[in-house]
Tab-separated table of C-alpha atoms in Angstrom:
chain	number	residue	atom	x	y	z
A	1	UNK	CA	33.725	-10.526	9.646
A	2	UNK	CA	36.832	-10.390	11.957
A	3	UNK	CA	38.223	-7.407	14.362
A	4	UNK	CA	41.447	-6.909	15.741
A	5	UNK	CA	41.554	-4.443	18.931
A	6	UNK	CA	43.931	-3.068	20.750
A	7	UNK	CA	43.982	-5.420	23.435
A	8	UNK	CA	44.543	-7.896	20.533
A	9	UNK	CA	47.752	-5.660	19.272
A	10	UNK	CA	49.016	-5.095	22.768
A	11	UNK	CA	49.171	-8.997	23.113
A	12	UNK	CA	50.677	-9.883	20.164
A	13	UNK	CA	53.338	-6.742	20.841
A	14	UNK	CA	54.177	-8.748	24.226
A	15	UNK	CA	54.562	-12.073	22.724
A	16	UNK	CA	56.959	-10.663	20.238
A	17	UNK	CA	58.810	-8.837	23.038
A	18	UNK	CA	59.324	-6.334	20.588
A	19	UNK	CA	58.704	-3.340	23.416
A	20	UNK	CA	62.207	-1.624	21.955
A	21	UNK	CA	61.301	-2.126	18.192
A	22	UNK	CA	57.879	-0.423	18.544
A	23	UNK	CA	60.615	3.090	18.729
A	24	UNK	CA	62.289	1.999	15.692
A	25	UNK	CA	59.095	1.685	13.586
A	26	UNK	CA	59.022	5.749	13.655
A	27	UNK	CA	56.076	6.666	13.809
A	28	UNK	CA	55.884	8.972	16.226
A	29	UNK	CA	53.578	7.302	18.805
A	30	UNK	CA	54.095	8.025	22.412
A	31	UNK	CA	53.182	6.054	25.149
A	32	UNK	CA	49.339	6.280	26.596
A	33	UNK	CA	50.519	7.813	29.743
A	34	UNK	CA	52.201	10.822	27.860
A	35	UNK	CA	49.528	11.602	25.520
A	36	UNK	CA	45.474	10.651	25.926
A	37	UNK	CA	44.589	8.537	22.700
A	38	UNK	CA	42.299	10.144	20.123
A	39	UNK	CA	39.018	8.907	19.316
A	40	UNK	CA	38.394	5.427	18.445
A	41	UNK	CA	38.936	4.812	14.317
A	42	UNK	CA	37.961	1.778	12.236
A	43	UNK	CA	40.125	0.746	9.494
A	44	UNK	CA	37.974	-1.781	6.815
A	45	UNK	CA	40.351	-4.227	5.183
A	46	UNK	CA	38.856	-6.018	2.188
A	47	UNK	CA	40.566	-9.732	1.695
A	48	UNK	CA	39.828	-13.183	0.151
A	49	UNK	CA	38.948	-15.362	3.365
A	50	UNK	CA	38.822	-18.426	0.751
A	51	UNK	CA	40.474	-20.031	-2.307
A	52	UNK	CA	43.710	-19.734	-4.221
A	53	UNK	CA	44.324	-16.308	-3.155
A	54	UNK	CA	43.302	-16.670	0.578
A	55	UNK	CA	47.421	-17.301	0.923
A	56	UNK	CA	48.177	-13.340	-0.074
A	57	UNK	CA	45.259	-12.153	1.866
A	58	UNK	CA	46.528	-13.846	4.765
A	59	UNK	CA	49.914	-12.491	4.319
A	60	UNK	CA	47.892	-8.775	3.729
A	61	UNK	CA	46.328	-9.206	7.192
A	62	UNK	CA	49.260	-10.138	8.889
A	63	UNK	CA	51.196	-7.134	7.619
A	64	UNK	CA	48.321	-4.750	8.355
A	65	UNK	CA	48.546	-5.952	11.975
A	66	UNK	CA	51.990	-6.640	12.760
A	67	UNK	CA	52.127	-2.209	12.250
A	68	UNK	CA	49.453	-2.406	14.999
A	69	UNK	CA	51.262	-4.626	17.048
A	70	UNK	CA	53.914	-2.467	16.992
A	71	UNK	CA	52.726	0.663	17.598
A	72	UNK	CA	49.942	-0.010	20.558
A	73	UNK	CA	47.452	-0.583	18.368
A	74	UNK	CA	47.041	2.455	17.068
A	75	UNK	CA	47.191	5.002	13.798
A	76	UNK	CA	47.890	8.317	14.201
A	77	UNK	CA	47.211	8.380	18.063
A	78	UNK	CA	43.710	6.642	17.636
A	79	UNK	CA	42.869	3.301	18.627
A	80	UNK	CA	41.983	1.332	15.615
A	81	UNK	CA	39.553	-1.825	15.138
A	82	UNK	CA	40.494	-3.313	12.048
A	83	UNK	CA	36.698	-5.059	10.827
A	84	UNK	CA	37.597	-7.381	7.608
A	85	UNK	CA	34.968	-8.262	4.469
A	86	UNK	CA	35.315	-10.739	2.236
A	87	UNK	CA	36.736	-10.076	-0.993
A	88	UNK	CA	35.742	-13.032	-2.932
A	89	UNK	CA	36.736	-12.502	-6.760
A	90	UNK	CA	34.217	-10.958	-8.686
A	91	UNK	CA	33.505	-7.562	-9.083
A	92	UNK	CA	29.854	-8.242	-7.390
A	93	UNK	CA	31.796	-9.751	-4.773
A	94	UNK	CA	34.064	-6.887	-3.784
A	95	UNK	CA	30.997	-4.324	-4.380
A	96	UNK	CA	29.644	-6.031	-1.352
A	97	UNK	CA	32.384	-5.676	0.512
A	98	UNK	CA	32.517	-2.044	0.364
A	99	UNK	CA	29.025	-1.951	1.079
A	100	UNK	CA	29.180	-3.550	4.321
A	101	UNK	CA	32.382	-1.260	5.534
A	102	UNK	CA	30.944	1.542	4.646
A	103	UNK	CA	28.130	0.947	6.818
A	104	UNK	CA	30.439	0.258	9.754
A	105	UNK	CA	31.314	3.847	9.148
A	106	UNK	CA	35.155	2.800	8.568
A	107	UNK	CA	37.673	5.840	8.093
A	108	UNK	CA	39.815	4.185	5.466
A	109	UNK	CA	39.827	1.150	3.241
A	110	UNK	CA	42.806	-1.404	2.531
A	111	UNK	CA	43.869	-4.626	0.579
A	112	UNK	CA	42.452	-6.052	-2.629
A	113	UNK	CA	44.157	-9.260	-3.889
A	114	UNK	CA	42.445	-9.131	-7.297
A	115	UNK	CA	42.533	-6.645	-10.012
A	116	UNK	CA	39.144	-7.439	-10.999
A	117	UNK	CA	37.620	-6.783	-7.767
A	118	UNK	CA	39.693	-3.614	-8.061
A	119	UNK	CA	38.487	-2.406	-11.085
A	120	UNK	CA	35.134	-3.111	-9.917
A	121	UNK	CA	35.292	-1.441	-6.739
A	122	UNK	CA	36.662	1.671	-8.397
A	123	UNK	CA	33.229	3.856	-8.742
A	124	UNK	CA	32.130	2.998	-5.187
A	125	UNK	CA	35.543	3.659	-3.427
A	126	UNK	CA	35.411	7.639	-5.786
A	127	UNK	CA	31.859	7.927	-5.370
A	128	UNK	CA	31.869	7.248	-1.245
A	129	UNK	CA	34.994	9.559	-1.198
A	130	UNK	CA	36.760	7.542	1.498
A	131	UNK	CA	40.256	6.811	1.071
A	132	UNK	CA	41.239	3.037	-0.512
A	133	UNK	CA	45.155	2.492	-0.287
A	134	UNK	CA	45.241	-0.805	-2.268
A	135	UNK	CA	47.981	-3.190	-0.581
A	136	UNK	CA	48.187	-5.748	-3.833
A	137	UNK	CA	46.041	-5.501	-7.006
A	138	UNK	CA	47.113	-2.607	-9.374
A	139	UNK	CA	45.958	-3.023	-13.077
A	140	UNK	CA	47.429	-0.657	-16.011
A	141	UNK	CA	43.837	0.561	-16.007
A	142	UNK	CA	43.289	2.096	-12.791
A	143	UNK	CA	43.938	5.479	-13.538
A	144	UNK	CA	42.458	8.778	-12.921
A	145	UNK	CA	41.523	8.439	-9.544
A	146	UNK	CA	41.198	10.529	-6.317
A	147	UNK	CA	40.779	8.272	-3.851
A	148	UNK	CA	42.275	5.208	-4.457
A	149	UNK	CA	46.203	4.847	-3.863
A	150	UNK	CA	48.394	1.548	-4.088
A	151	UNK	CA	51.576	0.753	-1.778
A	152	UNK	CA	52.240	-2.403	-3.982
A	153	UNK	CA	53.175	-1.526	-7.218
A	154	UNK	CA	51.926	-1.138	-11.103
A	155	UNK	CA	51.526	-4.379	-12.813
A	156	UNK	CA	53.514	-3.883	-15.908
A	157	UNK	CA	56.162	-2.399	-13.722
A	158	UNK	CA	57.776	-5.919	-12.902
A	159	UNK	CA	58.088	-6.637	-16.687
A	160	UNK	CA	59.866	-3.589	-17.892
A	161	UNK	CA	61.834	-4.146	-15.323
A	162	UNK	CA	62.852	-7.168	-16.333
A	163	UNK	CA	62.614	-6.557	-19.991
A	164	UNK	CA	65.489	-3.882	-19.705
A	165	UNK	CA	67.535	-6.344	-17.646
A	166	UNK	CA	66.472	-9.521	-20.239
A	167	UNK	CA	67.727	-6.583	-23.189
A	168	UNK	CA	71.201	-6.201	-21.418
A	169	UNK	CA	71.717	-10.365	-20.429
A	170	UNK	CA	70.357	-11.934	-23.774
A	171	UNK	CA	71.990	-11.815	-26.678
A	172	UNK	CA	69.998	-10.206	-29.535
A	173	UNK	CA	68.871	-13.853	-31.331
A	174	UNK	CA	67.587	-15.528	-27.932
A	175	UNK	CA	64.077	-17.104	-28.038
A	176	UNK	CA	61.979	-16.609	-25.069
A	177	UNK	CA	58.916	-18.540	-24.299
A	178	UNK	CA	56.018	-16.460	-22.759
A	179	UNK	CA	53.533	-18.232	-20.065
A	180	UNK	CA	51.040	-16.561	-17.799
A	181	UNK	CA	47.538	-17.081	-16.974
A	182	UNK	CA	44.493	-15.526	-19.050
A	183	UNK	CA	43.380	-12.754	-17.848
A	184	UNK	CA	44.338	-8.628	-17.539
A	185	UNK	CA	47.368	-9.415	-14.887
A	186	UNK	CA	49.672	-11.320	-16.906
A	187	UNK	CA	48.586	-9.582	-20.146
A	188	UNK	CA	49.927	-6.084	-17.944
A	189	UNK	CA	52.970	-7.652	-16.996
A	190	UNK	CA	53.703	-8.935	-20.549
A	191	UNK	CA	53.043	-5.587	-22.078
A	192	UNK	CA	55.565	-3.942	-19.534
A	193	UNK	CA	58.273	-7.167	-20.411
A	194	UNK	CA	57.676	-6.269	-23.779
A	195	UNK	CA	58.332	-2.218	-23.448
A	196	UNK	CA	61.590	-2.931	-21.418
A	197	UNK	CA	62.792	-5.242	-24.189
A	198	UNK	CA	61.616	-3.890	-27.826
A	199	UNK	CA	63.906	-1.466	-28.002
A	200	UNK	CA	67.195	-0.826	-30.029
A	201	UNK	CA	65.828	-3.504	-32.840
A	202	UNK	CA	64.296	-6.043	-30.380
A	203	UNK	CA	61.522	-8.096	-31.001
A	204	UNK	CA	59.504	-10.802	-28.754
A	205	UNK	CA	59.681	-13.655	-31.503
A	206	UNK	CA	57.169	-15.781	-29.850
A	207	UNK	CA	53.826	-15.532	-29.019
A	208	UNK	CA	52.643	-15.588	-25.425
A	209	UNK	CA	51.111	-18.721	-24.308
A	210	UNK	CA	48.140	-17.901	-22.008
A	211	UNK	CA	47.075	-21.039	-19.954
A	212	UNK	CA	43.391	-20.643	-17.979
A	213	UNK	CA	43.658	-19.890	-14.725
A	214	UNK	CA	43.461	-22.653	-12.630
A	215	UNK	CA	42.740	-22.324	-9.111
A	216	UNK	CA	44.220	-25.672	-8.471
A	217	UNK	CA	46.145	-27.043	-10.899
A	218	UNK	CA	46.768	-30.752	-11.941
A	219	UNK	CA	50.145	-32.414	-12.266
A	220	UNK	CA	49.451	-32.522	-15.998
A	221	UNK	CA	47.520	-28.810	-16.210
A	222	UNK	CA	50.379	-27.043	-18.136
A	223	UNK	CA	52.098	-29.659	-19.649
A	224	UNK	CA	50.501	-29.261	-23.691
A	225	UNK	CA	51.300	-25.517	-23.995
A	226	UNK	CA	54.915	-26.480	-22.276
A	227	UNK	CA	55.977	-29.115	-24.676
A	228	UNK	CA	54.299	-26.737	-27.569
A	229	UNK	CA	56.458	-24.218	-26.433
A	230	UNK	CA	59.805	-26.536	-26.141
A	231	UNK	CA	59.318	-27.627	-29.298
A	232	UNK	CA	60.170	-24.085	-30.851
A	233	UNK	CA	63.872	-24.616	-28.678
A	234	UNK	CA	63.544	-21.341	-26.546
A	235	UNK	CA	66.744	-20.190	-24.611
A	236	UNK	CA	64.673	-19.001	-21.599
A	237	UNK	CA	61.583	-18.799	-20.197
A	238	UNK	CA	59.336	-15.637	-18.812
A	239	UNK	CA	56.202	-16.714	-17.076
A	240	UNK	CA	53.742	-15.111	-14.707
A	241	UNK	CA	52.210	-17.242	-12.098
A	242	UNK	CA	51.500	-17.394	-8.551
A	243	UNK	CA	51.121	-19.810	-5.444
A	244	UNK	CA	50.310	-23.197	-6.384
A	245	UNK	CA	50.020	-22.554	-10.372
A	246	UNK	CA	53.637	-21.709	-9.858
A	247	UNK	CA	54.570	-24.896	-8.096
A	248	UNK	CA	52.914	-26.870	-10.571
A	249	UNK	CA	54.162	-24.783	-13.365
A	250	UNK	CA	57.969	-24.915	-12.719
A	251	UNK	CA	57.589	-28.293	-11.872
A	252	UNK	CA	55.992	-29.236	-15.180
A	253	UNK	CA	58.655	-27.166	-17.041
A	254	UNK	CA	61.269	-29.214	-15.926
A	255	UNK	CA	59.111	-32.388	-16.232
A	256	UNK	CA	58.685	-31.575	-19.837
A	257	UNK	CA	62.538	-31.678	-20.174
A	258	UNK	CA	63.085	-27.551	-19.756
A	259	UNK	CA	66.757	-26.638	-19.138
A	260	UNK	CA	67.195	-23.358	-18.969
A	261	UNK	CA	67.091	-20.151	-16.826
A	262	UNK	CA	63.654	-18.958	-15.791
A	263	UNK	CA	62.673	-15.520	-15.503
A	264	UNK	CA	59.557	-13.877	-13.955
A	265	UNK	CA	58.025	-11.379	-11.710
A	266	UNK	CA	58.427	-11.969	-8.191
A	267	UNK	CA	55.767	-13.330	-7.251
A	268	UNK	CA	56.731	-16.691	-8.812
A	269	UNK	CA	58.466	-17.538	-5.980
A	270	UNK	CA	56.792	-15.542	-2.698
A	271	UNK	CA	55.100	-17.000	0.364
A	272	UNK	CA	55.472	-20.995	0.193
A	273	UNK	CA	56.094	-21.784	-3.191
A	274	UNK	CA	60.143	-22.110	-2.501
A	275	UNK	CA	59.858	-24.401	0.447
A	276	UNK	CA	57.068	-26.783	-2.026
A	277	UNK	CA	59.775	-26.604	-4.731
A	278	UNK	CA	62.642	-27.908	-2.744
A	279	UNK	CA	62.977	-31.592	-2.657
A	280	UNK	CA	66.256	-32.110	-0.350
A	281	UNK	CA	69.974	-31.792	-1.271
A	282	UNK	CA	69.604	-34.533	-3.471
A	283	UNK	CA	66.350	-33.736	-5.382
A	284	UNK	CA	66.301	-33.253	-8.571
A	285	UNK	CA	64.006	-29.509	-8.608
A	286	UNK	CA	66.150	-28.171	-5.965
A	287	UNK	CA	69.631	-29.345	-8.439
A	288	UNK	CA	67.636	-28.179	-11.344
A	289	UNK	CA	66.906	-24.844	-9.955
A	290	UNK	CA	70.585	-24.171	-8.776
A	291	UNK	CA	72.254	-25.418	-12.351
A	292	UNK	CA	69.984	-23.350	-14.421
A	293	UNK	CA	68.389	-20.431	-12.247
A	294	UNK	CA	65.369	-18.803	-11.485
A	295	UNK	CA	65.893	-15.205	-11.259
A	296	UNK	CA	62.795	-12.211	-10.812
A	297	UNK	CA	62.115	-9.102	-10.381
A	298	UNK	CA	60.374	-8.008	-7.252
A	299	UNK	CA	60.288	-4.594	-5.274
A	300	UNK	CA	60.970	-6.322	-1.339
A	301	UNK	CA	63.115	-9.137	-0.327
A	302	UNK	CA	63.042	-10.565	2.894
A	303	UNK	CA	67.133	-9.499	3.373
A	304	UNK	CA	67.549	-6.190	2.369
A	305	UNK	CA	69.626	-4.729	4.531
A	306	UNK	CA	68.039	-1.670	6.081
A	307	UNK	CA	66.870	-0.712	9.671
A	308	UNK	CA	63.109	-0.832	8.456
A	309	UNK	CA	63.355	-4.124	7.119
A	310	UNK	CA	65.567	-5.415	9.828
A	311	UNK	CA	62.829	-4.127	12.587
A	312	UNK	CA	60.019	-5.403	9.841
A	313	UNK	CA	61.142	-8.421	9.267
A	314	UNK	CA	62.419	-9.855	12.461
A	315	UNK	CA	59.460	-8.822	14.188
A	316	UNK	CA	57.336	-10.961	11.370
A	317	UNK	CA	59.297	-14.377	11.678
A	318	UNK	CA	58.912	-13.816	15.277
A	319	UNK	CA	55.053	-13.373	14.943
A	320	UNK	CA	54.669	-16.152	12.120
A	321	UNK	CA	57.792	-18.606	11.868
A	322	UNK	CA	58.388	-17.215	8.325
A	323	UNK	CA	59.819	-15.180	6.252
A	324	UNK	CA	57.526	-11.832	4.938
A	325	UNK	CA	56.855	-11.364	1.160
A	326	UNK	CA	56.027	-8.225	-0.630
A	327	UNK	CA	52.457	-9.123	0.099
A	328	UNK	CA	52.722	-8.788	4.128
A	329	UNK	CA	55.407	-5.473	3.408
A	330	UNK	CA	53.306	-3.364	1.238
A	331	UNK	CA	50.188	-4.008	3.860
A	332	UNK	CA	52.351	-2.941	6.085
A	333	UNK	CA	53.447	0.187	4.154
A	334	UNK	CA	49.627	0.440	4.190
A	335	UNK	CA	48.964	1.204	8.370
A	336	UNK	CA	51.985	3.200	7.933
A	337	UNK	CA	50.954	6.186	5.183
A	338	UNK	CA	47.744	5.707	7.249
A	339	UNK	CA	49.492	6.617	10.448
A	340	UNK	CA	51.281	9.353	8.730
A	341	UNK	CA	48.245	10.783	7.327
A	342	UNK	CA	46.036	10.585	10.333
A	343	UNK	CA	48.137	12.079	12.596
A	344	UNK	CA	48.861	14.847	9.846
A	345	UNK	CA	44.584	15.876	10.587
A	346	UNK	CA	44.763	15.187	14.265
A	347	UNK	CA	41.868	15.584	16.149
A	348	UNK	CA	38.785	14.118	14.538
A	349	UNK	CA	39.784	12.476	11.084
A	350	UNK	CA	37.452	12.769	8.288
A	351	UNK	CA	37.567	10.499	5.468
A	352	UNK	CA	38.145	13.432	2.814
A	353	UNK	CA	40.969	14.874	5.457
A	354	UNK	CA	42.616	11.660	5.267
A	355	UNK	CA	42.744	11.298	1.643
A	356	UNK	CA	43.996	15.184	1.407
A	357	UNK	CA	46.987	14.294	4.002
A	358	UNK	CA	47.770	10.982	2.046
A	359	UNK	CA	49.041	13.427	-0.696
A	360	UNK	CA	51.182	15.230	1.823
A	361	UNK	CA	53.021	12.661	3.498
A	362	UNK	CA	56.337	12.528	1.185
A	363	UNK	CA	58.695	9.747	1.820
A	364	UNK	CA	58.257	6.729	3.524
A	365	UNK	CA	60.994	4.715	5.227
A	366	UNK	CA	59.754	1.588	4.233
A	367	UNK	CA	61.419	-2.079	4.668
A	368	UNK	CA	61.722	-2.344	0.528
A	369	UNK	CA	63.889	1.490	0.703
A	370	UNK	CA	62.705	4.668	1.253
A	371	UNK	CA	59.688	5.282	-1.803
A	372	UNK	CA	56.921	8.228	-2.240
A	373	UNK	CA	53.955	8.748	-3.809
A	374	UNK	CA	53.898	9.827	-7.465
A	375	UNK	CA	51.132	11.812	-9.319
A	376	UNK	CA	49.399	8.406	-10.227
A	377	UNK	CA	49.396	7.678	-6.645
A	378	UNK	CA	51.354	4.687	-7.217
A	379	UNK	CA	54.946	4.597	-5.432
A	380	UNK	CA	57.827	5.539	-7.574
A	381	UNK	CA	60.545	2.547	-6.224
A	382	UNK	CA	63.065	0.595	-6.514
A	383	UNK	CA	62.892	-2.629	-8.329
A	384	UNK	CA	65.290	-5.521	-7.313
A	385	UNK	CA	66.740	-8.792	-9.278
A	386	UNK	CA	66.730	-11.752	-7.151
A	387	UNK	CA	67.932	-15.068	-7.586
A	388	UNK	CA	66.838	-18.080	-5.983
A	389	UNK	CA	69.980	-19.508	-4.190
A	390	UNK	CA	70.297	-21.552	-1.008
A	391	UNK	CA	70.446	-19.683	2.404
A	392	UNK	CA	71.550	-22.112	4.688
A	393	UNK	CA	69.664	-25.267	3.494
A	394	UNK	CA	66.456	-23.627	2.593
A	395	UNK	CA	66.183	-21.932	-1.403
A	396	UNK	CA	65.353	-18.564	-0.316
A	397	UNK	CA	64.891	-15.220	-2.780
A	398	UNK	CA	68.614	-13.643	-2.741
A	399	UNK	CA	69.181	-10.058	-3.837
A	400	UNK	CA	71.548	-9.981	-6.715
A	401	UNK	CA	71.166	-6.195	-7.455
A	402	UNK	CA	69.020	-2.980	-8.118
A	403	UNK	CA	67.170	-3.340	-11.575
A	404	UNK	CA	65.366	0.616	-11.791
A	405	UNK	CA	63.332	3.112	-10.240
A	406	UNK	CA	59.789	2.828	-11.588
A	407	UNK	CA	56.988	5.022	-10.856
């Protein structure tokens, strides 16, 4: 278990020197000698503190308490103490988690990396009737629910957002290959790829190739189902993978003798799996990459150009000598419907008074564009194509243009 408290925020706001931005976040706060802070809160944030998806809990953490940090440690006038459970990745796992935050009496829940552990967490989180707003996982399945919400996204959202824009690129006798890892993520995302692109006459030729999911892949791990796939002579490729897999993946491809454009959900390329792909100007990967493309559909980039983002995303390369990813932004869109919603009650926030005001908060102003709640309690957004291009010297996620509104 690990807190932050305010102290920690207010220390982390001065080493930013971010004193001016904390205005610019809106939300609201005043300063402590204008109005007397409300009671003490504590927020429970459920995260993997180990293995291959430690990486997006990190980045969920850091989000979660940059907000703090920015606004004097605090969420809807209260002082918050953020305690943290592990997450692990089995439903037993993340039943334990919620077990041990709801005995530290927490006001809200937030996070979730896996959609397993979500879907397994589900009952508890309705039957304790205290507020979950999910910051990553977000299965198909997950529906029906009262008091779980998600500031991430849907998972077949990426894919029919990409299957519309694969529908209008391709033309109508293009072979694409299909990767992703077994399991009910990649089989959501393929089922949205393949509503976006079955329409007017179109058909997914090939069957997807589901490799296990490796938490640490080898150098050889993908390369059977590659060259089984190459052999058929696709004209692009749509995978789903994360983290390392992705490294390893992409690197593979090309191995294998892949030239072509690559196309995939975001998260292909977050966090560090750019900066392990890119050899130098004169590697090969990094030439490969730039002659052929990689381009994805994601719902955040570091560089859109709004005054959210701008305040967001300065503030988190000042904190962390990095870029943010869509992990670290929709945590952060997390502590800010919580703010919202909190100070909406006032006074003495209940759990159940929290999840009520989470339905009235309307639109956020959010670093990936303004986005609101729908019925599903899901956000109905924007959904961007980027292409990786060099910024400077580094291969960095570019926005090319808007894709759809989702949700």
């Amino acid at each position: 278990m690990s807190q932050m408290n305010r102290r920690r925020a207010l220390q982390l706001l001065a080493a930013l020197g971010t004193t001016g931005l904390a205005a610019g976040c809106g939300s609201g706060t005043d300063t402590a000698d204008e109005t007397k802070p409300g009671s003490p809160i504590k927020i429970g944030l459920i995260v993997p503190g180990s293995g291959p998806n430690k990486v997006i809990g990190d980045e969920i953490t850091n989000g979660f308490q940059l907000f703090l940090a920015l606004n004097d440690g605090q969420l809807g006038g209260h002082p918050v103490t953020v305690v943290t459970a592990e997450e692990g990745d089995t439903a037993k796992t993340g039943q334990a988690a919620v077990d041990q935050l709801l005995k530290e009496g927490v006001l809200a829940l937030t996070g979730v990396v896996s959609s397993v552990v979500m879907t397994g967490i589900r009952d508890a989180v309705e039957q304790a009737r205290v507020p979950l707003i999910g910051s990553n996982a977000s299965p198909i399945s997950l529906q029906s629910v009262v008091y779980i919400w998600r500031t991430s996204y849907v998972l077949n959202e990426p894919g029919v957002a990409l299957g519309q824009y694969l529908r209008q690129t391709l033309d109508d006798s293009s072979r694409i290959a299909v990767f992703g890892t077994q399991g009910q993520s990649s089989r959501d995302v393929i089922d949205g790829l393949r509503n976006g692109y079955e329409q007017g006459g179109r058909r997914l030729t090939e069957e997807p190739i589901f490799t296990p999911d490796y938490p640490s892949p080898g150098k050889t791990a993908y390369s059977g189902p590659i060259a089984k796939a190459l052999g058929r002579r696709p004209d692009a490729v749509f995978c789903h993978y994360t983290g390392v897999q992705a490294v390893q993946f992409i690197k593979q491809l090309y191995a294998q003798g892949y030239r072509g454009p690559i196309y995939a959900p975001g998260f292909l390329t977050e966090g560090t799996v750019l900066s392990q792909l890119d050899d130098g100007e004169r590697g090969e990967e990094r030439a490969l990459i730039q002659k052929y493309g990689i381009e994805t559909a994601l719902n955040y980039s570091a560089d859109l150009n709004n005054t959210a983002n701008r305040v967001f995303a300065s503030a988190y390369r000042k904190a962390h000598n990095a870029s943010p990813s869509t992990f670290a932004m929709a945590s952060y869109d997390a502590a800010q419907v919580l703010d919202k919603a909190i100070r909406l009650v006032g006074g003495n926030p209940t759990p159940q008074q929290v999840n009520l005001a989470l339905g009235k908060i309307g639109q956020i102003d959010s670093p990936r564009g303004a986005w609101q709640f729908n019925q599903p309690r899901t956000p109905q957004q924007k959904w961007y194509l980027r292409k990786v291009q060099l910024d400077g010297q580094l291969l960095s996620n570019i926005v090319i243009s808007e894709l759809a509104t989702l949700g």
